[in-house]
Amino acid sequence: MADVAERTHEPGTPTARRKAGHRPQRRLADRDNALAWIFLMPSVVYIVALVAIPFFLAVGFALSDVTSGDPSFDFVGFRNFEAIFHDPVFWRSLRNTFVFTAVSMVLIVVLGKVLANILIADFRGKWFVRFLVLLPWTTPATLSAISWLWMLDSIYSPVDWVFRKIGILDDLIVIFSDRQNPGPGENMYWLGEPGLAMASVIIVHVWRLTPLAAVIMMAGLVAIPKDLEEAARVDGAGYWRRMFEVTIPMTMPVIAVAALFGAIFTFTDMAVVDVLTNGGPNNATQVLTSWAFFRGIDGGDVGQGAAIALFLFPLLLAAAIAVLRAVRRMELR
Amino acid sequence: MAVIEVRDLVKEFSSHERRRRSGVVRAIDNVSLATEEGEYLVLLGPSGCGKTTLLRTIAGLEQPTSGDVLIDGDVVTGLPPRARSIAMVFQSYALYPHKTVLGNIVFPLRAHGMPADERVKRARKAAELLSIGHLLDRKPRQLSGGERQRVALARALVREPQVFLLDEPLSNLDAKLRASARDELKRFQDEIGTTTIYVTHDQVEAMGLGDRIAVLSHGTVRQVGHPVEVYDDPADTFVATFIGSPPMNLVPHDGMLVGFRPEHLLPAGAMPGSTDGQREVDLAVDRIEYLSGDRHLYGTVTTLGEPTRVVARLPATVGAPISAGETYQFAVAQQRLRFFDADTGLRREPAKV
């Protein structure tokens, strides 16, 4: 029967192949549904195991009395939240987090834009400048924070040494600290004065994250058609008008993305705070992440630590929604 | 209105600026060229001939390696574009996508610090002139290709510049729109009379729009002249074969090239006038194309120098029966023959063939 059926075919490839024992069939690579599952599984496992479970665990812990000494789970309702609301350090951390995030974000976006312009510029030796610009981002956070710890040391700070050599150290101390008559050999105490400590943390953080923002914005700048810039030049627009009326409006979506990344990385970061100031002096640089860590891990009160950490979630969610919405509105324009 | 002039202009791109394998690329090679007042000058050439670079150098977007750009006798080399009182329409139109049509048109006026009410009035006038007055609140992406082109023109003319520079403004339009846009562009320029330099690779646009045409190749100007001149009296074989579709036939003969246009190669019997002024040739026809009433005959001429493949264009008015595979007696009027040096490609004095 099969032979008869085959003979009615033209002597062509399908029949010939079937005779040789290779029946055409659907292989695994042709089955899109199966493939979809296979390829998605690793990321599904990852998200469930390392994002979803810890998140719901945190929610559970926040409603429990789990401590490192007594890991048994007892439901306590919102008692942990009441406790942290009555803790002035929590409010201080919350405020610090907002200051830290807002100031860092603004600086990261502005400096990122400047660096992005340098990254796309065409000049001799640009590879070296690009390399230097990206270096802070490629260095491990803790390692660079430790370097900064020495840079800002109360006695051996090279920063202070430079200012002293220039001859402006005493003026800076008068302006930026409460000490009105600094004696000889007195330093800035970058990490010891509350205001300076916050400024130091912000500076180090901005130094670290600006390259990332710069690379994101560089992608946006490169995507602007060259014609537009040239048309604006022929139309008589100067540098600043071109920047504010052509370049920035056209890169607004990427600027928003850079700002979002800057905000989230700042909001959730504790490496810089932990290494530089450990939250001090006197909780002046305590942020939600570091406070949650001190309470939950160092202090052993897992329930309270989880409750503090959970405060990051709605704020980050709101920030993400706000920025993504801004991006969409700009695209629709 | 103004006169634009370039003197001994040279523009080189080093491999640092353009990723070429080695050394220096000469995009403009010693070009001297001047427009007349209110003239429509077309820069015509194949892609890569330097015509756009020349336009950009005149605009001030590129700095020449040497030589000068003059507007109305003043040297403007080295001045930024905004100091040159020029307006340019880009091939892509380069409309600001985040601004409305009105915002696009007033942008050059704002850059020049014109008061708000005045500039809106001027923008509306420019928009009316190009009949896009009803589109002022739209964004560029809501416009068709033809409408975008008009917005770009309106943005260019609203400043009342001394010079218009147009860089292939029709090449992004579909064929049908292109014909009507070309017509509009010409009428519009006749109306405002501003000196215009127009870059294109399309000879039909060049012939239709240009008061004069400058034909460029490899960064040099091959010929400048009225459309009739560059067509009928090409300065060299490049111009002869670049202009005209199909191009001029060139037949090698005794160290020179004998050229004649396809429409001048006609059946001997169909030639007007007496036979003395004619050069008769044999044409072995091997293919016939019918194109909008005309017949294009592809074949080989023998009896005029070396046997060469040529094209003959028979207008619809010539009814002589022709079929492929046959050899016929054709003729060219002596006065229609053009002579070129075989080595240099340049025109030479007529000879007896």
XYZ file of C-alpha atoms in Angstrom:
686
model
C 0.000 0.000 0.000
C 2.690 2.383 1.033
C 4.656 1.619 -2.086
C 1.702 2.421 -4.307
C 1.090 5.688 -2.522
C 4.719 6.631 -2.849
C 4.902 5.831 -6.502
C 2.162 8.320 -7.236
C 4.453 11.047 -5.937
C 6.912 12.787 -8.178
C 10.422 11.437 -7.618
C 11.295 14.248 -5.266
C 12.812 14.918 -1.946
C 9.990 13.977 0.464
C 9.443 10.526 -0.970
C 13.115 9.816 -1.351
C 13.782 10.795 2.219
C 10.905 8.678 3.511
C 12.338 5.645 1.735
C 15.702 6.183 3.387
C 13.976 5.813 6.737
C 13.780 9.522 7.681
C 10.111 10.169 8.176
C 9.633 13.937 8.494
C 8.383 14.591 11.965
C 7.935 17.343 14.465
C 10.971 17.548 16.679
C 11.262 19.142 20.056
C 12.686 22.265 18.413
C 9.447 22.653 16.429
C 7.150 22.496 19.426
C 6.828 26.087 20.506
C 4.746 25.407 23.613
C 7.200 22.920 25.032
C 10.128 25.164 24.181
C 8.471 28.117 25.848
C 8.175 26.184 29.075
C 11.714 24.857 28.947
C 13.256 28.257 28.311
C 11.076 30.080 30.810
C 11.575 27.592 33.614
C 14.956 28.872 34.862
C 13.670 32.405 35.231
C 10.432 31.235 36.808
C 12.400 29.169 39.323
C 14.677 32.106 39.957
C 11.841 34.560 40.532
C 9.896 32.194 42.769
C 12.862 30.999 44.818
C 14.804 34.201 45.181
C 12.183 36.959 44.856
C 8.691 35.704 45.652
C 9.519 33.394 48.557
C 11.785 35.897 50.347
C 9.193 38.614 49.811
C 6.337 36.611 51.342
C 8.720 35.367 54.031
C 9.452 38.996 54.871
C 5.731 39.764 55.026
C 5.293 36.757 57.302
C 8.220 37.703 59.540
C 6.951 41.273 59.795
C 3.765 39.907 61.335
C 5.572 37.538 63.710
C 7.756 37.590 66.785
C 10.624 35.652 65.178
C 14.043 36.558 66.580
C 17.396 34.967 65.963
C 17.265 33.576 69.475
C 13.722 32.223 69.177
C 12.939 31.270 65.561
C 9.488 29.843 66.395
C 6.761 31.579 64.396
C 4.021 33.278 66.404
C 1.585 35.607 64.722
C 1.568 38.992 66.466
C -0.379 41.149 64.021
C 0.913 44.666 63.555
C 2.866 44.804 66.803
C 6.216 45.133 64.979
C 4.899 48.056 62.961
C 3.638 49.778 66.102
C 7.060 49.305 67.655
C 8.956 50.817 64.755
C 6.499 53.710 64.449
C 7.300 54.620 68.036
C 11.010 54.459 67.339
C 12.470 57.924 66.444
C 15.413 56.236 64.703
C 12.984 54.719 62.195
C 11.586 58.137 61.300
C 15.062 59.539 61.095
C 16.076 56.670 58.776
C 13.036 57.239 56.623
C 13.807 60.940 56.308
C 17.483 60.235 55.633
C 16.511 57.722 52.976
C 14.455 60.335 51.161
C 17.143 63.000 51.406
C 19.821 60.507 50.361
C 17.735 59.299 47.407
C 16.453 62.670 46.201
C 19.794 64.478 46.308
C 21.678 61.522 44.832
C 19.131 61.119 42.047
C 19.337 64.754 40.996
C 23.126 64.725 41.051
C 23.316 61.390 39.239
C 21.037 62.614 36.453
C 22.781 65.959 36.000
C 26.316 64.565 36.181
C 25.279 61.542 34.123
C 24.095 63.857 31.362
C 27.411 65.718 31.431
C 29.400 62.490 31.377
C 27.197 61.113 28.582
C 28.145 64.130 26.472
C 31.785 63.324 27.115
C 31.223 59.672 26.244
C 29.737 60.454 22.825
C 32.241 63.178 21.980
C 34.792 62.374 19.319
C 38.353 63.274 20.255
C 41.817 61.793 20.399
C 42.238 59.337 23.249
C 38.533 59.015 23.907
C 38.926 55.322 24.737
C 41.026 56.270 27.772
C 38.477 58.806 28.996
C 35.659 56.307 28.485
C 37.611 53.741 30.450
C 38.117 56.178 33.321
C 34.467 57.271 33.282
C 33.229 53.712 33.589
C 35.762 52.615 36.192
C 33.746 53.539 39.333
C 30.801 51.431 38.168
C 32.985 48.388 37.546
C 34.607 48.483 40.979
C 32.845 46.419 43.667
C 30.798 48.713 45.890
C 32.401 47.626 49.129
C 35.923 47.886 47.760
C 35.437 51.410 46.487
C 33.645 52.390 49.684
C 36.661 51.212 51.694
C 38.940 53.328 49.498
C 36.696 56.287 50.178
C 36.828 55.469 53.881
C 40.534 56.249 53.719
C 40.027 59.248 51.469
C 37.699 60.711 54.082
C 39.628 59.563 57.151
C 39.573 61.912 60.109
C 43.388 62.094 60.360
C 44.963 60.819 57.129
C 42.427 62.177 54.616
C 44.204 63.133 51.366
C 41.219 65.321 50.569
C 41.860 67.448 53.638
C 45.573 67.455 52.837
C 44.868 68.888 49.361
C 42.566 71.551 50.778
C 45.181 72.449 53.383
C 47.871 72.760 50.702
C 45.598 75.004 48.640
C 44.961 76.942 51.841
C 41.178 76.742 52.005
C 40.759 73.979 54.589
C 40.067 76.342 57.498
C 37.510 78.262 55.449
C 35.777 75.027 54.502
C 35.676 73.917 58.129
C 34.078 77.215 59.142
C 31.508 76.990 56.360
C 30.593 73.320 56.616
C 30.901 72.516 60.317
C 29.901 74.037 63.635
C 33.503 74.781 64.572
C 34.163 78.486 64.137
C 37.846 78.622 65.134
C 39.603 75.530 63.798
C 43.018 75.031 65.384
C 46.146 73.965 63.466
C 46.027 70.369 62.333
C 42.282 70.233 62.663
C 40.574 68.289 59.864
C 37.138 68.281 58.273
C 36.057 65.031 60.021
C 34.024 64.126 56.945
C 32.403 61.124 58.525
C 32.178 62.528 62.037
C 30.031 65.624 61.533
C 26.348 64.814 60.906
C 25.911 67.103 57.860
C 29.281 66.245 56.347
C 28.683 62.540 56.899
C 25.467 62.698 54.889
C 27.214 64.736 52.194
C 30.063 62.203 52.086
C 27.699 59.289 51.724
C 25.889 61.085 48.900
C 29.123 62.037 47.139
C 30.482 58.491 47.225
C 27.185 57.098 46.060
C 26.885 59.594 43.212
C 30.482 58.871 42.223
C 29.560 55.204 41.991
C 26.255 55.411 40.134
C 26.897 58.284 37.715
C 28.676 56.074 35.139
C 25.625 53.829 34.911
C 23.334 56.815 34.339
C 25.840 58.180 31.835
C 25.813 54.969 29.803
C 22.004 54.849 29.829
C 21.763 58.456 28.694
C 24.488 57.955 26.142
C 22.258 55.355 24.503
C 19.508 57.979 24.349
C 21.789 60.661 22.949
C 23.191 58.382 20.277
C 19.648 57.547 19.166
C 18.852 61.178 18.305
C 19.137 61.598 14.525
C 22.126 63.785 13.691
C 19.934 65.748 11.293
C 17.931 67.221 14.157
C 20.944 68.689 15.876
C 22.143 70.092 12.564
C 18.738 71.458 11.643
C 18.672 73.273 14.972
C 22.120 74.692 14.283
C 21.062 75.942 10.861
C 17.885 77.354 12.411
C 20.152 79.514 14.504
C 19.844 77.825 17.890
C 22.845 78.100 20.201
C 24.248 75.368 22.422
C 21.880 75.834 25.351
C 18.764 76.185 23.234
C 19.672 73.032 21.334
C 20.277 71.254 24.639
C 17.036 72.307 26.315
C 14.722 72.362 23.307
C 15.973 69.453 21.252
C 18.329 67.122 23.081
C 16.716 66.958 26.517
C 13.077 66.669 25.352
C 14.112 63.909 22.963
C 16.059 61.998 25.609
C 13.436 62.494 28.332
C 12.379 58.815 28.378
C 15.948 57.616 28.897
C 16.594 60.356 31.439
C 13.553 59.059 33.311
C 14.918 55.529 33.136
C 18.308 56.690 34.396
C 16.575 58.554 37.223
C 14.558 55.455 38.076
C 17.651 53.293 38.243
C 19.471 55.940 40.238
C 16.593 56.185 42.699
C 16.140 52.440 43.122
C 19.844 51.732 43.512
C 20.135 54.539 46.035
C 17.001 53.579 47.888
C 18.037 49.985 48.279
C 21.751 50.490 48.785
C 23.413 49.983 52.123
C 26.993 49.119 51.181
C 28.165 52.735 51.104
C 26.405 53.690 54.358
C 27.493 50.513 56.087
C 31.164 50.836 55.176
C 31.565 54.596 55.466
C 29.581 55.563 58.542
C 27.800 52.482 59.819
C 24.731 54.726 60.089
C 26.486 57.213 62.350
C 27.312 59.622 63.723
C 24.327 59.326 65.992
C 22.119 57.842 63.232
C 22.728 60.908 61.044
C 23.217 58.703 57.993
C 20.970 55.845 59.048
C 18.769 54.758 56.115
C 15.959 52.198 55.961
C 18.149 49.445 54.597
C 20.910 49.859 57.147
C 18.417 50.273 59.992
C 16.562 47.116 58.923
C 19.866 45.275 58.838
C 20.930 46.504 62.276
C 17.560 45.690 63.791
C 16.901 42.405 62.000
C 20.326 40.813 61.624
C 22.719 42.508 64.047
C 20.027 43.056 66.672
C 18.393 39.712 66.014
C 14.824 41.079 65.954
C 13.904 39.522 62.615
C 10.262 40.626 62.866
C 11.073 44.305 63.271
C 13.828 44.152 60.666
C 11.370 42.670 58.181
C 8.773 45.304 59.028
C 11.290 48.102 58.391
C 12.470 46.521 55.167
C 8.889 46.176 53.950
C 8.669 49.964 53.929
C 10.934 49.946 50.916
C 8.392 48.020 48.910
C 5.437 50.436 48.512
C 7.799 53.374 48.057
C 9.773 51.641 45.342
C 6.577 50.440 43.712
C 5.187 53.974 43.690
C 8.437 55.374 42.303
C 8.559 52.756 39.554
C 4.939 53.345 38.560
C 5.396 57.111 38.568
C 8.442 57.049 36.335
C 7.081 54.436 33.938
C 3.901 56.452 33.628
C 5.916 59.572 32.872
C 7.771 57.670 30.180
C 4.543 56.453 28.600
C 3.025 59.925 28.649
C 6.072 61.258 26.874
C 5.900 58.575 24.232
C 2.250 59.340 23.576
C 2.925 63.007 23.161
C 18.398 87.328 -2.354
C 22.058 86.713 -2.447
C 24.907 85.270 -4.408
C 26.627 82.187 -3.077
C 30.124 81.467 -4.140
C 32.675 78.836 -3.270
C 36.326 79.324 -4.174
C 38.886 76.536 -4.530
C 36.976 74.520 -1.990
C 38.600 71.342 -0.706
C 37.128 69.081 1.933
C 39.009 66.052 3.150
C 37.820 63.510 5.655
C 40.527 61.703 7.529
C 39.997 58.117 8.532
C 39.606 59.390 12.098
C 36.330 61.055 11.183
C 35.053 58.498 8.728
C 35.844 54.873 9.159
C 37.707 54.138 5.982
C 40.549 51.737 5.766
C 43.304 54.182 5.146
C 44.292 57.767 4.833
C 42.318 60.682 3.598
C 39.195 60.874 1.489
C 38.817 63.942 -0.661
C 35.071 64.584 -0.761
C 35.352 67.953 -2.498
C 38.300 68.488 -4.784
C 38.991 72.094 -5.664
C 35.500 73.267 -6.471
C 34.810 76.836 -7.567
C 31.210 77.683 -8.244
C 28.951 80.703 -7.993
C 25.218 81.180 -8.190
C 23.501 84.179 -9.673
C 20.995 86.338 -7.817
C 17.775 84.449 -7.229
C 19.007 81.498 -9.196
C 17.932 77.907 -8.813
C 21.183 75.996 -8.979
C 21.023 72.216 -8.895
C 23.973 70.113 -7.788
C 23.578 66.835 -9.622
C 25.695 63.749 -9.296
C 25.726 60.096 -8.326
C 25.803 59.196 -4.647
C 29.186 59.772 -3.094
C 30.132 62.516 -5.552
C 30.416 65.135 -2.827
C 27.280 67.124 -3.589
C 25.824 66.854 -0.095
C 29.200 67.599 1.481
C 29.397 70.710 -0.695
C 25.951 71.797 0.470
C 26.820 71.138 4.101
C 30.007 73.118 3.739
C 28.030 76.044 2.346
C 25.643 75.702 5.295
C 28.544 75.727 7.727
C 27.872 72.245 9.059
C 31.248 71.161 7.732
C 34.415 73.242 7.754
C 36.358 73.127 4.485
C 39.926 71.860 4.548
C 40.849 74.825 2.376
C 39.088 77.364 0.224
C 36.338 79.820 1.011
C 32.574 80.141 1.069
C 31.211 83.578 0.215
C 27.702 84.904 0.648
C 27.106 88.165 -1.176
C 30.824 88.693 -1.451
C 31.500 88.262 2.269
C 33.723 85.407 3.322
C 31.728 83.285 5.778
C 34.188 80.391 6.034
C 34.543 79.508 9.689
C 31.322 81.223 10.719
C 28.751 78.987 12.402
C 25.549 78.181 10.474
C 23.452 80.634 12.485
C 25.577 83.567 11.280
C 25.021 82.785 7.611
C 21.362 83.656 7.053
C 20.702 80.364 5.343
C 17.860 77.915 5.650
C 18.231 74.265 4.910
C 15.768 71.495 4.210
C 17.197 68.104 5.064
C 16.581 64.905 3.195
C 14.845 63.492 6.279
C 13.162 66.897 6.900
C 14.583 66.766 10.457
C 11.360 68.027 12.026
C 11.467 68.225 15.813
C 9.225 65.291 16.711
C 8.286 66.621 20.153
C 7.105 69.987 18.845
C 3.876 70.767 17.024
C 3.947 71.968 13.450
C 3.633 75.536 14.726
C 6.402 74.897 17.256
C 8.595 73.630 14.455
C 7.963 76.601 12.222
C 8.517 79.247 14.906
C 11.674 77.590 16.236
C 14.100 79.516 14.007
C 12.298 82.757 14.854
C 12.550 82.063 18.575
C 16.217 81.326 18.133
C 16.537 84.799 16.653
C 14.673 86.395 19.510
C 11.611 87.584 17.632
C 8.662 88.648 19.841
C 5.965 86.012 20.323
C 3.015 87.612 18.486
C 5.161 88.606 15.532
C 6.608 85.139 15.087
C 3.221 83.414 15.268
C 1.955 85.819 12.610
C 4.926 85.045 10.376
C 4.570 81.307 10.968
C 0.885 81.396 10.034
C 1.687 83.289 6.860
C 4.343 80.767 5.888
C 1.973 77.908 6.668
C -0.772 79.467 4.524
C 1.658 79.896 1.644
C 2.302 76.153 1.710
C -1.368 75.372 2.512
C -0.630 73.619 5.780
C -2.491 76.195 7.899
C -4.912 73.574 9.183
C -2.114 71.328 10.499
C -0.457 73.740 12.922
C -1.471 71.841 16.074
C -0.414 68.421 14.823
C 2.770 66.598 15.685
C 5.094 65.626 12.805
C 4.324 61.930 13.202
C 0.646 62.641 12.469
C 1.534 64.030 9.045
C 2.002 62.386 5.672
C 5.306 62.539 3.830
C 4.187 65.396 1.627
C 2.889 67.387 4.585
C 6.149 66.892 6.462
C 8.052 68.180 3.491
C 5.918 71.317 3.467
C 6.442 71.854 7.172
C 10.186 71.602 6.591
C 9.869 74.150 3.776
C 7.752 76.439 5.940
C 10.330 76.239 8.710
C 12.995 77.159 6.167
C 11.210 80.074 4.556
C 9.698 81.632 7.692
C 13.017 83.322 8.453
C 13.119 84.896 5.004
C 16.665 83.667 4.543
C 19.045 84.881 1.882
C 19.608 81.375 0.624
C 17.747 78.076 0.585
C 19.719 74.892 0.695
C 17.687 71.823 -0.207
C 19.202 68.380 0.265
C 17.235 65.858 -1.806
C 13.915 67.063 -0.364
C 11.853 64.880 -2.669
C 13.654 61.575 -2.293
C 11.499 60.447 0.646
C 8.245 60.886 -1.254
C 6.603 58.223 -3.352
C 6.877 58.568 -7.108
C 3.447 60.060 -7.700
C 3.756 62.649 -4.947
C 7.238 63.504 -6.129
C 6.022 64.808 -9.477
C 3.454 67.137 -7.930
C 5.820 68.225 -5.149
C 8.439 69.091 -7.763
C 5.937 71.226 -9.583
C 4.966 72.975 -6.341
C 8.562 73.501 -5.354
C 9.251 75.237 -8.642
C 6.191 77.487 -8.464
C 7.010 78.308 -4.887
C 10.551 79.320 -5.733
C 9.326 81.441 -8.644
C 7.064 83.233 -6.181
C 9.594 84.064 -3.502
C 12.630 84.254 -5.793
C 15.212 83.335 -3.170
C 18.542 81.975 -4.326
C 18.347 78.214 -3.971
C 20.889 75.442 -4.090
C 19.294 72.083 -4.610
C 21.071 68.767 -4.271
C 19.785 65.704 -6.059
C 20.911 62.547 -7.776
C 17.756 62.503 -9.893
C 18.352 64.017 -13.311
C 14.632 64.484 -13.921
C 14.413 66.728 -10.855
C 17.552 68.532 -11.914
C 16.321 69.123 -15.455
C 12.894 70.189 -14.288
C 13.880 72.505 -11.459
C 17.255 73.946 -12.249
C 17.983 77.292 -13.840
C 21.442 75.843 -14.088
C 22.835 72.433 -13.276
C 26.257 71.688 -11.853
C 27.190 68.099 -12.560
C 29.562 66.642 -9.965
C 31.611 63.498 -9.929
C 34.302 62.407 -7.479
C 34.297 65.783 -5.786
C 34.848 67.849 -8.892
C 32.479 69.906 -11.012
C 32.329 68.390 -14.482
C 30.069 70.962 -16.066
C 27.885 73.905 -15.106
C 25.200 75.028 -17.470
C 21.554 75.356 -18.349
C 19.677 72.063 -18.573
C 19.717 72.289 -22.379
C 23.482 72.794 -22.411
C 24.367 69.874 -20.170
C 22.044 67.683 -22.164
C 22.944 68.757 -25.678
C 26.533 69.820 -25.172
C 28.015 67.642 -22.436
C 31.524 68.661 -21.477
C 32.774 65.121 -21.125
C 31.715 61.511 -21.346
C 30.724 61.438 -17.663
C 28.116 64.147 -18.157
C 27.086 62.604 -21.467
C 26.346 59.236 -19.917
C 25.109 60.419 -16.520
C 22.445 62.660 -18.004
C 19.814 61.246 -20.285
C 17.862 58.058 -19.936
C 18.896 55.978 -21.753
C 22.310 57.722 -21.789
C 24.222 59.016 -24.773
C 25.650 56.343 -27.040
C 29.428 56.456 -27.369
C 31.081 54.705 -30.284
C 34.902 54.348 -30.338
C 36.374 55.635 -33.586
C 40.036 56.374 -34.300
C 41.139 57.389 -30.800
C 38.000 59.321 -30.098
C 34.467 58.608 -29.012
C 31.552 59.565 -31.202
C 28.469 60.315 -29.179
C 24.823 60.704 -30.070
C 21.592 60.650 -28.087
C 19.281 57.644 -28.508
C 16.495 59.854 -29.883
C 18.746 61.033 -32.715
C 19.389 57.545 -34.008
C 16.453 57.018 -36.344
C 15.585 54.804 -39.301
C 17.169 56.360 -42.377
C 13.782 56.770 -43.999
C 12.281 58.564 -41.046
C 14.923 61.316 -40.904
C 13.580 64.773 -41.552
C 15.239 66.970 -44.157
C 17.715 66.067 -46.857
C 20.211 63.228 -46.660
C 23.481 65.247 -47.032
C 23.827 66.183 -43.375
C 23.367 62.606 -42.253
C 25.647 59.826 -41.191
C 24.154 56.495 -42.105
C 24.860 53.462 -39.938
C 23.801 49.867 -39.814
C 21.927 48.844 -36.677
C 21.495 45.166 -35.846
C 18.477 45.238 -33.522
C 18.351 42.471 -30.941
C 15.745 43.677 -28.461
C 12.817 46.086 -28.427
C 11.198 47.717 -25.405
C 7.934 49.608 -25.518
C 8.028 52.467 -23.020
C 5.114 54.898 -22.823
C 4.623 55.033 -26.590
C 8.298 55.161 -27.476
C 10.217 52.208 -28.770
C 13.677 51.601 -27.327
C 15.782 49.526 -29.661
C 18.839 47.753 -28.290
C 21.342 46.701 -30.873
C 24.820 46.991 -32.334
C 25.966 49.695 -34.741
C 28.601 48.585 -37.166
C 29.681 50.962 -39.929
C 30.550 53.825 -37.494
C 33.879 52.955 -35.891
C 34.054 49.804 -33.813
C 30.896 47.725 -33.448
C 29.238 48.997 -30.273
C 26.051 48.293 -28.413
C 23.757 51.311 -28.566
C 20.208 52.289 -27.796
C 17.874 54.043 -30.184
C 14.706 55.746 -29.030
C 11.997 55.885 -31.645
C 9.191 58.307 -30.800
C 5.615 57.157 -31.266
C 5.454 59.277 -34.425
C 7.954 56.999 -36.197
C 5.930 54.072 -37.406
C 8.603 52.132 -39.337
C 8.185 48.406 -38.699
C 11.167 47.075 -36.762
C 11.652 43.567 -35.467
C 14.369 42.046 -33.343
C 17.051 40.024 -35.082
C 17.091 42.166 -38.245
C 19.597 44.776 -39.425
C 18.337 48.147 -40.577
C 19.683 51.315 -42.121
C 19.678 54.010 -39.463
C 21.057 57.534 -39.534
C 22.173 60.356 -37.238
C 22.196 64.006 -38.265
C 25.816 65.200 -38.484
C 25.058 68.188 -36.273
C 23.866 65.810 -33.553
C 27.174 64.022 -33.300
C 29.398 64.914 -30.352
C 33.069 64.053 -30.168
C 35.133 63.140 -27.127
C 38.757 62.292 -26.576
C 38.990 58.570 -25.918
C 41.671 58.970 -23.209
C 40.535 62.012 -21.248
C 36.839 61.775 -22.023
C 36.751 65.518 -22.711
C 34.911 67.144 -25.601
C 36.976 67.803 -28.713
C 36.356 69.600 -31.955
C 34.035 67.904 -34.438
C 35.622 65.581 -36.931
C 34.521 63.981 -40.138
C 33.417 60.403 -39.573
